[in-house]
Short mmCIF file of C-alpha atoms and ligand atoms in Angstrom, two decimals:
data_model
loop_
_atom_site.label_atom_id
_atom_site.label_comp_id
_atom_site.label_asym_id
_atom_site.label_seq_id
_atom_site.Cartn_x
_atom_site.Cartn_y
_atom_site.Cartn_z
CA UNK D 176 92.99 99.14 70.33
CA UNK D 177 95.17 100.41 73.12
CA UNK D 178 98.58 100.27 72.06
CA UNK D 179 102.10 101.58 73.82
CA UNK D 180 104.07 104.39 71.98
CA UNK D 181 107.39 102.18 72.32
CA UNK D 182 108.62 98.59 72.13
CA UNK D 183 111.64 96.98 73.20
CA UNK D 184 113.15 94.58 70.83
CA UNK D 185 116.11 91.97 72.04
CA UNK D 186 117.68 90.18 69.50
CA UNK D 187 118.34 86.44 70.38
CA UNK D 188 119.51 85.29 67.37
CA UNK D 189 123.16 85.14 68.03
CA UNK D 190 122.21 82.17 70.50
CA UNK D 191 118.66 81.15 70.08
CA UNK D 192 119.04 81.06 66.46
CA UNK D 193 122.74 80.19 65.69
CA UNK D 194 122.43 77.09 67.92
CA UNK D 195 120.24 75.12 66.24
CA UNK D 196 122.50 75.41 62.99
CA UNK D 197 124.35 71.84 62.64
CA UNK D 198 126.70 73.64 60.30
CA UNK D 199 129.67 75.86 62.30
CA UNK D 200 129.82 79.16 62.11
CA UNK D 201 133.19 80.28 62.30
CA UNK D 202 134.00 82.50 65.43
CA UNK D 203 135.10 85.44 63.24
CA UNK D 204 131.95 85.63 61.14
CA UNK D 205 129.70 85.72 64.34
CA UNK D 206 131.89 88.60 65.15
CA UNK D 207 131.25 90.64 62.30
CA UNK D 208 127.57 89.62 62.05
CA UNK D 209 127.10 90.96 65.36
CA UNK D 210 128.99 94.09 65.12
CA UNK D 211 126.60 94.82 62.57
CA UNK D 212 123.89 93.93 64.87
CA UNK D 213 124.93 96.80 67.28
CA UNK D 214 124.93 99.31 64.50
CA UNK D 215 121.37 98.51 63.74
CA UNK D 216 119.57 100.57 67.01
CA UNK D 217 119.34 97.83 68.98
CA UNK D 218 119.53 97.75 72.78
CA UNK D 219 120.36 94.09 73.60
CA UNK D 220 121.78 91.23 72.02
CA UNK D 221 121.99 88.05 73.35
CA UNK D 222 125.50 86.69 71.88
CA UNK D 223 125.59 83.54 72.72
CA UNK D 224 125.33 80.88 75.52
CA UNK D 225 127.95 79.47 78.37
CA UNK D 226 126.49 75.88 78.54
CA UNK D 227 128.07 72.80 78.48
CA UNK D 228 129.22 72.82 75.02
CA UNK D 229 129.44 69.20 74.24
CA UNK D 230 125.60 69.71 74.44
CA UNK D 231 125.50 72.55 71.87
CA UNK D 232 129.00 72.91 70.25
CA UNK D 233 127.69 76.01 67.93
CA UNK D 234 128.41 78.22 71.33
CA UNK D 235 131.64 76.63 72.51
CA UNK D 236 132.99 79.69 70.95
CA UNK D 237 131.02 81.94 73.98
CA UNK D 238 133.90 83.31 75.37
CA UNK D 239 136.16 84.33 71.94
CA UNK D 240 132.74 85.87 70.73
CA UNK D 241 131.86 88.11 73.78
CA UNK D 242 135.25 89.23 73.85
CA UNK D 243 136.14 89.73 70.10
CA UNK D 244 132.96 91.96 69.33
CA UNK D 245 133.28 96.08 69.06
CA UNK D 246 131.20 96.81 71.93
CA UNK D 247 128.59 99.47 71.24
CA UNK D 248 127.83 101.87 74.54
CA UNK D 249 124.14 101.89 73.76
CA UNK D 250 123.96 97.64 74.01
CA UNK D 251 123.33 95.36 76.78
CA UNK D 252 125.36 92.39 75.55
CA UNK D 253 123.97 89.19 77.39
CA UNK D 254 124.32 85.29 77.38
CA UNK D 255 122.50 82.41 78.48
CA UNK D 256 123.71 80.72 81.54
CA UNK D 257 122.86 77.66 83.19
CA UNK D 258 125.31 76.97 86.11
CA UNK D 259 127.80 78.25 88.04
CA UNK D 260 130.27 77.11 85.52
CA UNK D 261 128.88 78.83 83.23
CA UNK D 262 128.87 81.92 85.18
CA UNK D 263 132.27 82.03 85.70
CA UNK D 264 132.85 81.97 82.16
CA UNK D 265 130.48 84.42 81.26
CA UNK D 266 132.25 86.67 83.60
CA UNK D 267 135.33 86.29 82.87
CA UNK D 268 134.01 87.16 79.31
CA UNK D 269 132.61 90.59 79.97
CA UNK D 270 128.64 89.38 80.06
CA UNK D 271 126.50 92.87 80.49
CA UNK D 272 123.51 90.38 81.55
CA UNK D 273 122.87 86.78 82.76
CA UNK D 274 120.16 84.57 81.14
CA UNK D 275 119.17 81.97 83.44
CA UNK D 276 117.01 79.57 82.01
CA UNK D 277 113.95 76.47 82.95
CA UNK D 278 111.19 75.12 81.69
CA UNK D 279 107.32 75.19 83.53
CA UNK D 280 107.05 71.98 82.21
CA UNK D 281 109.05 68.69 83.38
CA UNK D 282 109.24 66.95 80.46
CA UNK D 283 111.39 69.47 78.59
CA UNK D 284 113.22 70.89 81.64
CA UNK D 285 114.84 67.41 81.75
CA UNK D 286 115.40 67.04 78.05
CA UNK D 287 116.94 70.67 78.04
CA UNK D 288 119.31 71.05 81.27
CA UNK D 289 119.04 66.98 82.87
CA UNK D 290 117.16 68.09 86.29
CA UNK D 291 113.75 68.00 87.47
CA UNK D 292 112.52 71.97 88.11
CA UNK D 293 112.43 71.34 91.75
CA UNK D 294 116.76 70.26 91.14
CA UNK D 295 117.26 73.59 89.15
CA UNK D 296 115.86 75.83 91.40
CA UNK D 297 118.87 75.75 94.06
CA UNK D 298 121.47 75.78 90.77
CA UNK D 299 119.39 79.05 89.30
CA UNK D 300 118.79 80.65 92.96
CA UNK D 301 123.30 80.25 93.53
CA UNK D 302 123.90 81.69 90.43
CA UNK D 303 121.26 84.89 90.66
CA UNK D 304 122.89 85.69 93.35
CA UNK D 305 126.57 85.42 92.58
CA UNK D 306 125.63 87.34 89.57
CA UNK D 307 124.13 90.10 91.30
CA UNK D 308 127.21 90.09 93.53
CA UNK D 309 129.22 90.64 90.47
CA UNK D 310 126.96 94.23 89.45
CA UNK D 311 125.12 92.11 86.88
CA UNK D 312 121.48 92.08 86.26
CA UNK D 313 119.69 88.68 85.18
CA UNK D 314 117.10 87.60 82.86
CA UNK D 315 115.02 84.63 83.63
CA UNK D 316 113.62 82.72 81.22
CA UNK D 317 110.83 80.03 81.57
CA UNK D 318 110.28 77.53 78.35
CA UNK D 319 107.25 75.91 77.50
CA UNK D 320 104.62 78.29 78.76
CA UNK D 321 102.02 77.18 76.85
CA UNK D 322 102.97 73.89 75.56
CA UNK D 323 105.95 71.01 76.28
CA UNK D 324 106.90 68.68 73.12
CA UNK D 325 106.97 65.75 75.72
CA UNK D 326 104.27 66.75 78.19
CA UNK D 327 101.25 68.41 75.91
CA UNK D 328 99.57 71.69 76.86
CA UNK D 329 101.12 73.37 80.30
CA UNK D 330 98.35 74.92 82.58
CA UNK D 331 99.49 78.75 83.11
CA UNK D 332 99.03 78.48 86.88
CA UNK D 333 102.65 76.18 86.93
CA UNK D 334 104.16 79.21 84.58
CA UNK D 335 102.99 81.50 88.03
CA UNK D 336 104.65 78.99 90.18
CA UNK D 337 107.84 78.83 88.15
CA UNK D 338 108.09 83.05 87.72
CA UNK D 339 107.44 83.12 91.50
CA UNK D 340 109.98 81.23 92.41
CA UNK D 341 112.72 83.57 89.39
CA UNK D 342 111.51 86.80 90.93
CA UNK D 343 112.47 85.51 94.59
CA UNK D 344 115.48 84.95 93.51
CA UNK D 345 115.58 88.11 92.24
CA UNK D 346 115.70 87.98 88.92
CA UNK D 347 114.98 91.46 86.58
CA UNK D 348 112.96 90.31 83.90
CA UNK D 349 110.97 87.38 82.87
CA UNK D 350 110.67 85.71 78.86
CA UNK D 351 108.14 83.23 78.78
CA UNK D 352 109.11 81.44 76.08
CA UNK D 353 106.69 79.51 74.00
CA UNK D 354 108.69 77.39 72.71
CA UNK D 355 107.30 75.27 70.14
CA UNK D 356 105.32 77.52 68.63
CA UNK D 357 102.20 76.21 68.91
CA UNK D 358 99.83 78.97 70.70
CA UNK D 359 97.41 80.64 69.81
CA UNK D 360 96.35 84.31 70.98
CA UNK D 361 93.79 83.05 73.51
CA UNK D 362 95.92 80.83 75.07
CA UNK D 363 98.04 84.27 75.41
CA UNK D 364 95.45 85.97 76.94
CA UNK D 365 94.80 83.06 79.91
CA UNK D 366 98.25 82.65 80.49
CA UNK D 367 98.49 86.19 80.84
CA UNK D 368 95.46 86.60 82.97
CA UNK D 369 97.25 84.57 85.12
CA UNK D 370 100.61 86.22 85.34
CA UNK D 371 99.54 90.08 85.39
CA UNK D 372 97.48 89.99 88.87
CA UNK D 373 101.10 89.00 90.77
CA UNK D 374 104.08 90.58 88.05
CA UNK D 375 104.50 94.22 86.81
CA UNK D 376 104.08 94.04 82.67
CA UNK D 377 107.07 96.15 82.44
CA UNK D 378 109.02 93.10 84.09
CA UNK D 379 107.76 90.68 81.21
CA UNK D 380 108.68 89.83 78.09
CA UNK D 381 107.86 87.30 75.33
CA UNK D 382 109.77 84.90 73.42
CA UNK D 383 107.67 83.37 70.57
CA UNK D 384 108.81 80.76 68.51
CA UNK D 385 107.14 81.13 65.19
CA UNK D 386 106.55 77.29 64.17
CA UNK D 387 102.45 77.60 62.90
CA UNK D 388 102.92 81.43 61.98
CA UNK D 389 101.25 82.90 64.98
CA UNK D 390 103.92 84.39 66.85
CA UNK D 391 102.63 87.96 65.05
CA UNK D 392 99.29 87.30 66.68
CA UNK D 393 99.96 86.30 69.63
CA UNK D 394 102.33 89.54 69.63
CA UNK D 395 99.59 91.92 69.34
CA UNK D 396 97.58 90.28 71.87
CA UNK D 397 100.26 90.68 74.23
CA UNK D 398 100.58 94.08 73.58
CA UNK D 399 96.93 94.86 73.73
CA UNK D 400 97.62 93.15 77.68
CA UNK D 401 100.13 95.79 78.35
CA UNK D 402 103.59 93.86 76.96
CA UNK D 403 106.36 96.22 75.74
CA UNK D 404 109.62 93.82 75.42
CA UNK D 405 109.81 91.30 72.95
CA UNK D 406 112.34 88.74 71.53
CA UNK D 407 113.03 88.20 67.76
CA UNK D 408 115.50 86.76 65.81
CA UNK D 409 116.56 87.77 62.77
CA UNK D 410 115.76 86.20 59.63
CA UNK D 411 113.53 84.21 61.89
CA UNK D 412 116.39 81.69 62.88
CA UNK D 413 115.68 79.72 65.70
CA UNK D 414 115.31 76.73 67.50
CA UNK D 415 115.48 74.85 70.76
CA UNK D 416 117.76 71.37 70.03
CA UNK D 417 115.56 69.84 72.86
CA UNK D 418 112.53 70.47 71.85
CA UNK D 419 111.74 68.82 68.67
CA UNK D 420 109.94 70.17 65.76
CA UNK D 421 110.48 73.69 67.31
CA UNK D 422 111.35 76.14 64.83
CA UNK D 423 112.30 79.81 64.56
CA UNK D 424 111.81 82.35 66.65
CA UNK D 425 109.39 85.26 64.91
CA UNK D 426 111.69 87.17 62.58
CA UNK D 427 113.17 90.60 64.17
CA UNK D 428 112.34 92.22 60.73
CA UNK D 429 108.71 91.05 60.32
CA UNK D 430 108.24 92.40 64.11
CA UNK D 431 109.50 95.48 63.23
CA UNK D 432 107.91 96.07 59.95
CA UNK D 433 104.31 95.59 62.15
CA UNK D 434 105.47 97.76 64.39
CA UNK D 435 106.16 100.61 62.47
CA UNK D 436 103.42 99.77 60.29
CA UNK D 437 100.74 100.03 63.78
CA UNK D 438 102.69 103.34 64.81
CA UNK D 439 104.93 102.08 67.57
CA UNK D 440 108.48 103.18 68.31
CA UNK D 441 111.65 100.62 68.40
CA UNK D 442 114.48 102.29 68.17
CA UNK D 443 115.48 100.06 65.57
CA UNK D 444 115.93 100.73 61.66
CA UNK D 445 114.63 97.93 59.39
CA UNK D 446 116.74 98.54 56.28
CA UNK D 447 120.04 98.29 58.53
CA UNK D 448 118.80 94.92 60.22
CA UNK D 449 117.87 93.47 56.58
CA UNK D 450 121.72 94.44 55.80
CA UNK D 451 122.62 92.66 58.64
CA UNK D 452 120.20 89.82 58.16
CA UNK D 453 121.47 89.37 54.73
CA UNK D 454 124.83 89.15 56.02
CA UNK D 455 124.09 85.72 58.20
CA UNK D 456 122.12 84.36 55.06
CA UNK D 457 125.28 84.41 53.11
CA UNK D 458 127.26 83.07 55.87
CA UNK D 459 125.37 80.26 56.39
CA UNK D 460 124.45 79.66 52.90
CA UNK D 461 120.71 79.09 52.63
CA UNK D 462 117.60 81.87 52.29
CA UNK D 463 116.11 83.14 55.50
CA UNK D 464 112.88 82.52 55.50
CA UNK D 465 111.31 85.76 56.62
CA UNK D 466 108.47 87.79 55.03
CA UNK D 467 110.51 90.93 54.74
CA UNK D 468 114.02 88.87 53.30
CA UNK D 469 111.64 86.94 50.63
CA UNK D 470 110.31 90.30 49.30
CA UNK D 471 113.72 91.41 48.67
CA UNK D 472 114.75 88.63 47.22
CA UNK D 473 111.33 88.89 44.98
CA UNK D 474 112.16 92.29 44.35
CA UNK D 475 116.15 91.17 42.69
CA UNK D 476 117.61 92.83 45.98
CA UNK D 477 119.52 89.87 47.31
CA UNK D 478 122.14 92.44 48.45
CA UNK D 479 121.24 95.89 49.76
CA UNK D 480 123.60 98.46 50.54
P1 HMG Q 748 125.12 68.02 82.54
O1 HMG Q 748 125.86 67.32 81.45
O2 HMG Q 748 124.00 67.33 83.23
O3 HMG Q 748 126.14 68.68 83.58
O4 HMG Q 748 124.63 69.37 81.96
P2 HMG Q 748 127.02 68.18 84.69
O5 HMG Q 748 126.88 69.25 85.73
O6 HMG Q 748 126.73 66.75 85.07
O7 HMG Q 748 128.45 68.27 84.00
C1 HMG Q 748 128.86 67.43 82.95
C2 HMG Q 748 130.12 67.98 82.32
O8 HMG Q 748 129.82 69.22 81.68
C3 HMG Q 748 131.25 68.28 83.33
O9 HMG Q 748 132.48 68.09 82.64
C4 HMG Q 748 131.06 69.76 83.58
O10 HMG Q 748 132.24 70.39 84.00
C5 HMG Q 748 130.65 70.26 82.20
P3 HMG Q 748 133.35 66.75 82.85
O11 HMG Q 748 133.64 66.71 84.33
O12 HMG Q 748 132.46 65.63 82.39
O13 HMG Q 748 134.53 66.99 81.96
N1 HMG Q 748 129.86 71.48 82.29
C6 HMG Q 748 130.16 72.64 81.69
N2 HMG Q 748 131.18 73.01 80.88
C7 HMG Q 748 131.19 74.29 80.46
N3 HMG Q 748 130.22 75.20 80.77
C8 HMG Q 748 129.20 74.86 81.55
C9 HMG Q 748 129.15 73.53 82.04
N4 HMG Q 748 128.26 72.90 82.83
C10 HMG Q 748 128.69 71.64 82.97
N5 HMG Q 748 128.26 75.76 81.83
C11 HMG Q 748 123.72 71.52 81.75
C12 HMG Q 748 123.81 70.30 82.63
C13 HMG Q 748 122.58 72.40 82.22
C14 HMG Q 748 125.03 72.30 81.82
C15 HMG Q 748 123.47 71.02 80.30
O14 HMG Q 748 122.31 70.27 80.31
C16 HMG Q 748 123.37 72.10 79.30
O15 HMG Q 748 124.37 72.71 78.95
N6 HMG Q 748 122.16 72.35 78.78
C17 HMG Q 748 121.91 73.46 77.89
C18 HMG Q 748 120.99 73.08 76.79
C19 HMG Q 748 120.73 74.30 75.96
O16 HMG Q 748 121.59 75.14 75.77
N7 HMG Q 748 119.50 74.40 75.44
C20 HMG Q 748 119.10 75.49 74.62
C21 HMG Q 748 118.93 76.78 75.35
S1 HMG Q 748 117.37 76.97 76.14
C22 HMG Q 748 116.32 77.51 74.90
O17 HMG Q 748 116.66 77.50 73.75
C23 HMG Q 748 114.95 78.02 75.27
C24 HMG Q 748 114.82 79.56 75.22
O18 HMG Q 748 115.15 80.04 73.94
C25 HMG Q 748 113.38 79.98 75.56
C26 HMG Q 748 112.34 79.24 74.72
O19 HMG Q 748 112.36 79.32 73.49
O20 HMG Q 748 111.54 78.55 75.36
C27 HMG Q 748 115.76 80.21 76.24
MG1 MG Q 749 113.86 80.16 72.23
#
């Protein structure tokens, strides 16, 4: 098996997985949970998200978040952004990065940000650019690459429209986010196929939601195809509110457990993110349902130090 010697990791759970809590999390304790993120070797963390909040009232606290954290030099700090609104906010903030996001599917573009993809395309392509005018770079993110909960399996050749359209606008990097969790490593491979003829690998990355438990398959496959950036979320915390059924995203500790385990370089030390990891669990209350958190807790280490 070819493998790379290194992997970038980017942490998501901060937004991906805090917003799908219904409980609040109180500003101060994402603040400390994340400053302990930064100490863990990480080199991105998405904090949080500068949507309309009366859609997901978890993030309303964006702004006190970005701006109450101890910034670590090493860290790209980034947020998810869907409008020019939210731009302005995320600015204002101190956002390292800009996470623009759609879906290759209609069904769940709708459900997720109220416009048709061929309406979000002028509201991405204004706020690409305003953001690079501001120094910033920007993440794209497409949804639903292999399947939509409201429009069944998505045919990889409207992920390839989608991307083209991101990296016109001149997006940095790509996630294609599957975001129900429902694929399987072939699927992977075509949608891949597809993709790596007309993007640079380097320029990808993948965002799997862990629902059936093959996001640690479908991970090697992608790295067999050349992919060195992945997202994870620690504790495996996840969701997307709009798209129903969809759970975690795969757990940053599992990842990097296989990672080390195969060889390959993160940057990132496990024992510090299952500090960190158990940090969230006791905020929130309830066991994380990672591999890697249910062996501690099997082995009586509920708290490490
Ligand atoms: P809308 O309600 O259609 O927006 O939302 P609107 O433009 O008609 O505005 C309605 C009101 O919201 C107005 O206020 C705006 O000012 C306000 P009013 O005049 O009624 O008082 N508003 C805002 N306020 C603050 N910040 C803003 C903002 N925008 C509008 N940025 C919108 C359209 C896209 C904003 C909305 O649909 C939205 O916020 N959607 C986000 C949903 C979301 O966060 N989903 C989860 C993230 S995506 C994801 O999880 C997938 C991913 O992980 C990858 C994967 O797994 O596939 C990335
Ligand atoms: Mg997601």
């Amino acid at each position: 098996m070819k493998l790379p010697k290194n992997v970038t990791i980017k942490e998501v759970a901060p937004r991906d997985g805090l917003q799908n809590e219904k409980r609040l999390v109180l500003s101060d304790d994402k603040i400390s949970w994340i400053n302990t993120l930064s100490e863990t070797g990480l080199s991105y963390i998405e904090v949080s998200s500068f949507v309309n909040p009366k859609w997901i009232p978890q993030l309303a606290d964006a702004s006190d978040v970005l701006k109450g954290i101890k910034r670590n030099k090493g860290v790209t700090y980034a947020a998810l952004v869907p409008n020019i609104k939210g731009l302005d906010r995320a600015l204002e903030a101190g956002v390292d990065e800009v996470s623009v996001f759609m879906s290759a599917s209609e069904g769940h573009n709708r459900s997720n940000i109220n416009k048709s993809i061929k309406e979000t395309y002028p509201v991405l392509e204004e706020v690409v650019k305003e953001a690079k005018m501001a120094g910033k770079t920007v993440r794209g993110y497409i949804s639903t690459v292999i399947a939509c909960p409201y429009d069944g399996y998505v045919a990889p050749f409207h992920v390839r429209e989608v991307a083209e359209r991101l990296f016109s606008m001149g997006i940095d990097e790509l996630s294609l986010g599957e975001t129900i969790g429902v694929g399987v490593p072939n699927q992977v491979e075509n949608l891949l196929d597809e993709l790596l003829p007309h993007f640079n690998a380097s320029q990808l990355a993948m965002h799997f939601h862990d629902t059936r438990g093959t996001a640690l398959a479908n991970i090697v496959k992608s790295l067999e195809m050349g992919i060195t950036t992945f997202d994870s979320a620690l504790g495996g915390l996840g969701g997307c509110p709009y798209a129903k059924g969809a759970s975690g995203n795969v757990a940053t500790e599992d990842l990097l457990y296989m990672l080390h385990e195969m060889g390959i370089e993160t940057g990132v030390d496990l024992k510090s993110t299952l500090k960190s990891a158990q940090l969230i669990e006791r905020t929130l209350g309830r066991s994380l349902k990672s591999r890697q958190m249910e062996i501690l807790r099997a082995e009586g280490k509920e708290r490490i130090s």
